[in-house]
mmCIF file of C-alpha atoms in Angstrom:
data_model
loop_
_atom_site.group_PDB
_atom_site.id
_atom_site.type_symbol
_atom_site.label_atom_id
_atom_site.label_comp_id
_atom_site.label_asym_id
_atom_site.label_seq_id
_atom_site.Cartn_x
_atom_site.Cartn_y
_atom_site.Cartn_z
ATOM 1 C CA LEU V 130 4.472 -15.628 -3.021
ATOM 2 C CA TYR V 131 5.384 -14.070 -6.353
ATOM 3 C CA GLN V 132 8.533 -16.207 -6.699
ATOM 4 C CA ALA V 133 6.558 -19.318 -5.751
ATOM 5 C CA ALA V 134 3.937 -18.508 -8.391
ATOM 6 C CA LEU V 135 6.671 -18.066 -11.000
ATOM 7 C CA GLY V 136 8.060 -21.449 -9.996
ATOM 8 C CA ARG V 137 4.669 -23.104 -10.498
ATOM 9 C CA GLN V 138 4.299 -21.387 -13.861
ATOM 10 C CA TYR V 139 7.703 -22.716 -14.965
ATOM 11 C CA GLN V 140 6.882 -26.203 -13.683
ATOM 12 C CA ALA V 141 3.608 -26.234 -15.626
ATOM 13 C CA ARG V 142 5.561 -25.852 -18.870
ATOM 14 C CA LEU V 143 7.516 -29.051 -18.210
ATOM 15 C CA LEU V 144 6.432 -32.623 -18.671
ATOM 16 C CA PRO V 145 5.647 -34.558 -15.482
ATOM 17 C CA ASN V 146 8.695 -36.116 -13.842
ATOM 18 C CA PRO V 147 9.380 -39.623 -15.149
ATOM 19 C CA THR V 148 9.070 -42.622 -12.866
ATOM 20 C CA ILE V 149 12.131 -44.892 -12.711
ATOM 21 C CA GLY V 150 12.001 -48.254 -10.955
ATOM 22 C CA TYR V 151 13.116 -51.837 -10.825
ATOM 23 C CA ALA V 152 10.901 -54.913 -10.970
ATOM 24 C CA GLY V 153 11.669 -58.595 -10.891
ATOM 25 C CA GLU V 154 10.680 -62.075 -9.748
ATOM 26 C CA GLU V 155 13.062 -64.319 -7.883
ATOM 27 C CA LEU V 156 11.616 -67.474 -9.454
ATOM 28 C CA GLY V 157 9.907 -67.997 -12.735
ATOM 29 C CA GLU V 158 7.827 -70.925 -13.875
ATOM 30 C CA GLU V 159 9.109 -74.443 -12.977
ATOM 31 C CA ASN V 160 11.834 -73.013 -10.736
ATOM 32 C CA GLU V 161 13.477 -71.228 -13.609
ATOM 33 C CA ALA V 162 15.139 -67.888 -13.146
ATOM 34 C CA GLY V 163 12.678 -65.064 -12.764
ATOM 35 C CA GLN V 164 12.391 -62.004 -14.957
ATOM 36 C CA GLN V 165 14.047 -58.854 -13.705
ATOM 37 C CA GLY V 166 14.688 -55.419 -15.129
ATOM 38 C CA ALA V 167 14.414 -51.696 -14.784
ATOM 39 C CA PHE V 168 11.588 -49.587 -16.169
ATOM 40 C CA VAL V 169 10.912 -45.935 -16.957
ATOM 41 C CA GLU V 170 7.432 -44.433 -17.128
ATOM 42 C CA GLN V 171 6.666 -41.018 -18.578
ATOM 43 C CA SER V 172 3.185 -39.502 -18.504
ATOM 44 C CA ILE V 173 2.391 -37.353 -21.539
ATOM 45 C CA PRO V 174 -0.528 -34.991 -20.805
ATOM 46 C CA LEU V 175 -2.978 -34.294 -23.567
ATOM 47 C CA PHE V 176 -2.345 -31.003 -25.338
ATOM 48 C CA GLY V 177 -5.563 -29.388 -24.105
ATOM 49 C CA LYS V 178 -4.981 -30.417 -20.494
ATOM 50 C CA ARG V 179 -1.415 -29.204 -20.498
ATOM 51 C CA ARG V 180 -2.472 -25.890 -21.998
ATOM 52 C CA LEU V 181 -5.036 -25.447 -19.219
ATOM 53 C CA GLU V 182 -2.452 -26.266 -16.557
ATOM 54 C CA GLN V 183 -0.119 -23.658 -18.027
ATOM 55 C CA ALA V 184 -2.943 -21.111 -18.136
ATOM 56 C CA VAL V 185 -3.811 -21.722 -14.461
ATOM 57 C CA ALA V 186 -0.178 -21.268 -13.452
ATOM 58 C CA ALA V 187 0.161 -18.161 -15.623
ATOM 59 C CA TYR V 188 -2.908 -16.546 -14.048
ATOM 60 C CA GLU V 189 -1.575 -17.359 -10.580
ATOM 61 C CA ALA V 190 1.745 -15.697 -11.442
ATOM 62 C CA SER V 191 -0.066 -12.682 -12.862
ATOM 63 C CA ALA V 192 -2.208 -12.338 -9.734
ATOM 64 C CA ALA V 193 0.870 -12.623 -7.513
ATOM 65 C CA ARG V 194 2.632 -9.933 -9.541
ATOM 66 C CA LEU V 195 -0.377 -7.629 -9.271
ATOM 67 C CA ASN V 196 -0.632 -8.304 -5.544
ATOM 68 C CA LEU V 197 3.018 -7.331 -5.159
ATOM 69 C CA ALA V 198 2.284 -4.095 -7.008
ATOM 70 C CA VAL V 199 -0.664 -3.458 -4.675
ATOM 71 C CA GLN V 200 1.550 -3.908 -1.616
ATOM 72 C CA ARG V 201 4.118 -1.491 -3.005
ATOM 73 C CA LEU V 202 1.405 1.032 -3.840
ATOM 74 C CA ARG V 203 0.020 0.790 -0.315
ATOM 75 C CA VAL V 204 3.448 1.493 1.162
ATOM 76 C CA ILE V 205 3.935 4.486 -1.123
ATOM 77 C CA THR V 206 0.446 5.760 -0.286
ATOM 78 C CA ASP V 207 0.993 5.364 3.457
ATOM 79 C CA VAL V 208 4.337 7.190 3.332
ATOM 80 C CA THR V 209 2.972 9.964 1.120
ATOM 81 C CA THR V 210 -0.083 10.462 3.324
ATOM 82 C CA ALA V 211 1.989 10.540 6.517
ATOM 83 C CA TYR V 212 4.442 12.968 4.908
ATOM 84 C CA HIS V 213 1.633 15.307 3.883
ATOM 85 C CA GLU V 214 0.214 15.196 7.394
ATOM 86 C CA VAL V 215 3.569 16.292 8.830
ATOM 87 C CA VAL V 216 3.973 19.129 6.337
ATOM 88 C CA ILE V 217 0.429 20.345 6.941
ATOM 89 C CA ALA V 218 0.922 20.197 10.723
ATOM 90 C CA ARG V 219 4.202 22.076 10.381
ATOM 91 C CA GLU V 220 2.565 24.848 8.369
ATOM 92 C CA ALA V 221 -0.304 25.017 10.875
ATOM 93 C CA LEU V 222 2.228 25.507 13.688
ATOM 94 C CA ARG V 223 4.013 28.261 11.790
ATOM 95 C CA THR V 224 0.726 30.041 11.203
ATOM 96 C CA ALA V 225 -0.294 29.696 14.853
ATOM 97 C CA GLU V 226 3.063 31.084 15.997
ATOM 98 C CA LYS V 227 2.736 34.091 13.698
ATOM 99 C CA ILE V 228 -0.758 34.807 14.998
ATOM 100 C CA LEU V 229 0.494 34.544 18.572
ATOM 101 C CA GLN V 230 3.278 36.993 17.829
ATOM 102 C CA LEU V 231 0.779 39.485 16.410
ATOM 103 C CA ASP V 232 -1.481 39.047 19.436
ATOM 104 C CA VAL V 233 1.416 39.697 21.819
ATOM 105 C CA GLU V 234 2.239 42.897 19.960
ATOM 106 C CA ALA V 235 -1.444 43.850 20.033
ATOM 107 C CA VAL V 236 -1.520 43.467 23.833
ATOM 108 C CA LYS V 237 1.436 45.823 24.117
ATOM 109 C CA ALA V 238 -0.266 48.335 21.852
ATOM 110 C CA VAL V 239 -3.521 48.221 23.824
ATOM 111 C CA ARG V 240 -1.560 48.621 27.075
ATOM 112 C CA GLN V 241 -0.075 51.817 25.709
ATOM 113 C CA LEU V 242 -3.532 53.027 24.660
ATOM 114 C CA VAL V 243 -4.873 52.294 28.140
ATOM 115 C CA ASP V 244 -2.045 54.291 29.679
ATOM 116 C CA ALA V 245 -2.875 57.136 27.297
ATOM 117 C CA LYS V 246 -6.546 56.948 28.291
ATOM 118 C CA GLU V 247 -7.468 55.989 24.693
ATOM 119 C CA ALA V 248 -8.587 52.425 25.496
ATOM 120 C CA THR V 249 -10.406 50.823 28.387
ATOM 121 C CA GLN V 250 -9.190 48.199 30.802
ATOM 122 C CA LEU V 251 -11.829 45.838 29.372
ATOM 123 C CA GLN V 252 -10.288 46.124 25.914
ATOM 124 C CA PHE V 253 -6.903 45.308 27.414
ATOM 125 C CA LEU V 254 -8.295 42.215 29.146
ATOM 126 C CA GLN V 255 -9.972 41.106 25.919
ATOM 127 C CA ALA V 256 -6.656 41.443 24.061
ATOM 128 C CA LYS V 257 -4.889 39.366 26.732
ATOM 129 C CA LEU V 258 -7.614 36.709 26.576
ATOM 130 C CA HIS V 259 -7.256 36.521 22.798
ATOM 131 C CA THR V 260 -3.505 36.093 23.246
ATOM 132 C CA GLU V 261 -4.010 33.193 25.663
ATOM 133 C CA ASP V 262 -6.293 31.521 23.122
ATOM 134 C CA SER V 263 -3.573 31.898 20.484
ATOM 135 C CA ARG V 264 -1.004 30.489 22.875
ATOM 136 C CA LEU V 265 -3.203 27.432 23.419
ATOM 137 C CA ARG V 266 -3.504 26.978 19.654
ATOM 138 C CA VAL V 267 0.291 26.955 19.391
ATOM 139 C CA ILE V 268 0.500 24.229 22.052
ATOM 140 C CA ASN V 269 -2.104 22.130 20.259
ATOM 141 C CA ALA V 270 -0.340 22.658 16.907
ATOM 142 C CA ARG V 271 2.968 21.483 18.395
ATOM 143 C CA GLN V 272 1.328 18.362 19.776
ATOM 144 C CA ALA V 273 -0.308 17.647 16.414
ATOM 145 C CA LEU V 274 3.042 18.051 14.645
ATOM 146 C CA ALA V 275 4.745 15.707 17.113
ATOM 147 C CA ALA V 276 2.033 13.077 16.609
ATOM 148 C CA ALA V 277 2.233 13.348 12.811
ATOM 149 C CA SER V 278 6.030 13.043 12.963
ATOM 150 C CA ARG V 279 5.793 9.876 15.068
ATOM 151 C CA THR V 280 3.343 8.387 12.589
ATOM 152 C CA LEU V 281 5.637 9.149 9.645
ATOM 153 C CA ALA V 282 8.627 7.671 11.480
ATOM 154 C CA ALA V 283 6.663 4.484 12.196
ATOM 155 C CA VAL V 284 5.560 4.154 8.565
ATOM 156 C CA VAL V 285 9.080 4.729 7.221
ATOM 157 C CA GLY V 286 10.621 2.485 9.873
ATOM 158 C CA VAL V 287 12.978 4.901 11.615
ATOM 159 C CA GLU V 288 13.256 5.939 15.234
ATOM 160 C CA SER V 289 12.402 9.607 14.751
ATOM 161 C CA ILE V 290 12.001 12.312 12.116
ATOM 162 C CA ALA V 291 12.760 16.026 12.447
ATOM 163 C CA PRO V 292 9.856 17.910 10.810
ATOM 164 C CA GLU V 293 11.994 20.936 9.992
ATOM 165 C CA GLN V 294 14.244 18.777 7.823
ATOM 166 C CA LEU V 295 11.448 17.721 5.485
ATOM 167 C CA ALA V 296 11.390 19.380 2.090
ATOM 168 C CA GLU V 297 8.913 22.148 1.435
ATOM 169 C CA MET V 298 6.018 21.387 -0.856
ATOM 170 C CA SER V 299 3.185 23.230 -2.509
ATOM 171 C CA LEU V 300 -0.283 21.904 -1.784
ATOM 172 C CA THR V 301 -2.482 21.755 -4.861
ATOM 173 C CA VAL V 302 -6.110 20.701 -5.007
ATOM 174 C CA PRO V 303 -6.647 18.017 -7.690
ATOM 175 C CA ASP V 304 -9.261 18.542 -10.347
ATOM 176 C CA GLU V 305 -12.668 17.255 -9.353
ATOM 177 C CA LEU V 306 -13.756 14.237 -11.371
ATOM 178 C CA SER V 307 -17.301 13.403 -12.337
ATOM 179 C CA TRP V 308 -18.871 10.083 -11.331
ATOM 180 C CA GLU V 309 -18.354 8.672 -14.816
ATOM 181 C CA GLU V 310 -14.701 9.791 -14.887
ATOM 182 C CA SER V 311 -14.043 8.348 -11.429
ATOM 183 C CA LEU V 312 -15.642 5.021 -12.378
ATOM 184 C CA SER V 313 -13.662 4.841 -15.618
ATOM 185 C CA LYS V 314 -10.423 5.561 -13.746
ATOM 186 C CA VAL V 315 -11.105 2.844 -11.182
ATOM 187 C CA LEU V 316 -12.026 0.260 -13.819
ATOM 188 C CA SER V 317 -8.920 0.981 -15.887
ATOM 189 C CA GLU V 318 -6.309 1.499 -13.154
ATOM 190 C CA SER V 319 -7.389 -0.434 -10.062
ATOM 191 C CA PRO V 320 -4.902 -3.256 -9.338
ATOM 192 C CA GLU V 321 -7.387 -4.879 -6.942
ATOM 193 C CA LEU V 322 -9.933 -5.141 -9.755
ATOM 194 C CA ALA V 323 -7.262 -6.536 -12.064
ATOM 195 C CA ILE V 324 -6.431 -9.202 -9.451
ATOM 196 C CA ALA V 325 -10.101 -10.150 -9.137
ATOM 197 C CA GLN V 326 -10.486 -10.447 -12.907
ATOM 198 C CA THR V 327 -7.310 -12.543 -13.127
ATOM 199 C CA MET V 328 -8.511 -14.926 -10.412
ATOM 200 C CA VAL V 329 -11.860 -15.318 -12.193
ATOM 201 C CA ARG V 330 -10.039 -16.377 -15.367
ATOM 202 C CA ARG V 331 -7.838 -18.688 -13.334
ATOM 203 C CA ALA V 332 -10.915 -20.304 -11.731
ATOM 204 C CA ARG V 333 -12.484 -20.873 -15.153
ATOM 205 C CA CYS V 334 -9.349 -22.616 -16.406
ATOM 206 C CA GLN V 335 -9.151 -24.689 -13.216
ATOM 207 C CA LEU V 336 -12.773 -25.758 -13.636
ATOM 208 C CA ALA V 337 -12.141 -26.749 -17.242
ATOM 209 C CA LEU V 338 -9.064 -28.693 -16.120
ATOM 210 C CA GLU V 339 -11.015 -30.565 -13.436
ATOM 211 C CA ARG V 340 -13.604 -31.578 -16.009
ATOM 212 C CA ARG V 341 -10.858 -33.181 -18.133
ATOM 213 C CA LYS V 342 -9.614 -35.377 -15.296
#
């Protein structure tokens, strides 16, 4: 679409293609030889009309370029989001595994206390129950990591991705923006808004061009 828009913009800068033809009459008046000959016609648009045509094409090219930038930004956003989801899921699994390891050690310690008559059987059962809960959290964390990895692989376009091979990253919370700051950022940086504004200008030029026809 962008290349096609550039082509239309280039074409708008050129004069219309000339018309070349041949005309003639087999017989003229009183059976005399008819008139024959070639002709060339070239339309010359008025300066204002041609300027409007060029403006319409230029706005179309600008909108196509912005739309291409939007598509690229969406791809980058999708990949970045999926990557963050994998890293977060990986860290959640590591945390769950560490907690499970501590719970397993706690069960052993409570077992020893029970044997030494310093803890009750109920406390031992509670420790084991807590360990089973932690084990279930590890299973859920592994499933979440596998799902996030499949999503990232689909977004990137590969068959599979090994989560442990992804680079480490530090998660930082962005500064909170006020309503006025958020609105100003959107108005100044949004490519979708820029496309809409460009198409409005293009429509105005097209309307002015139609009125000249």
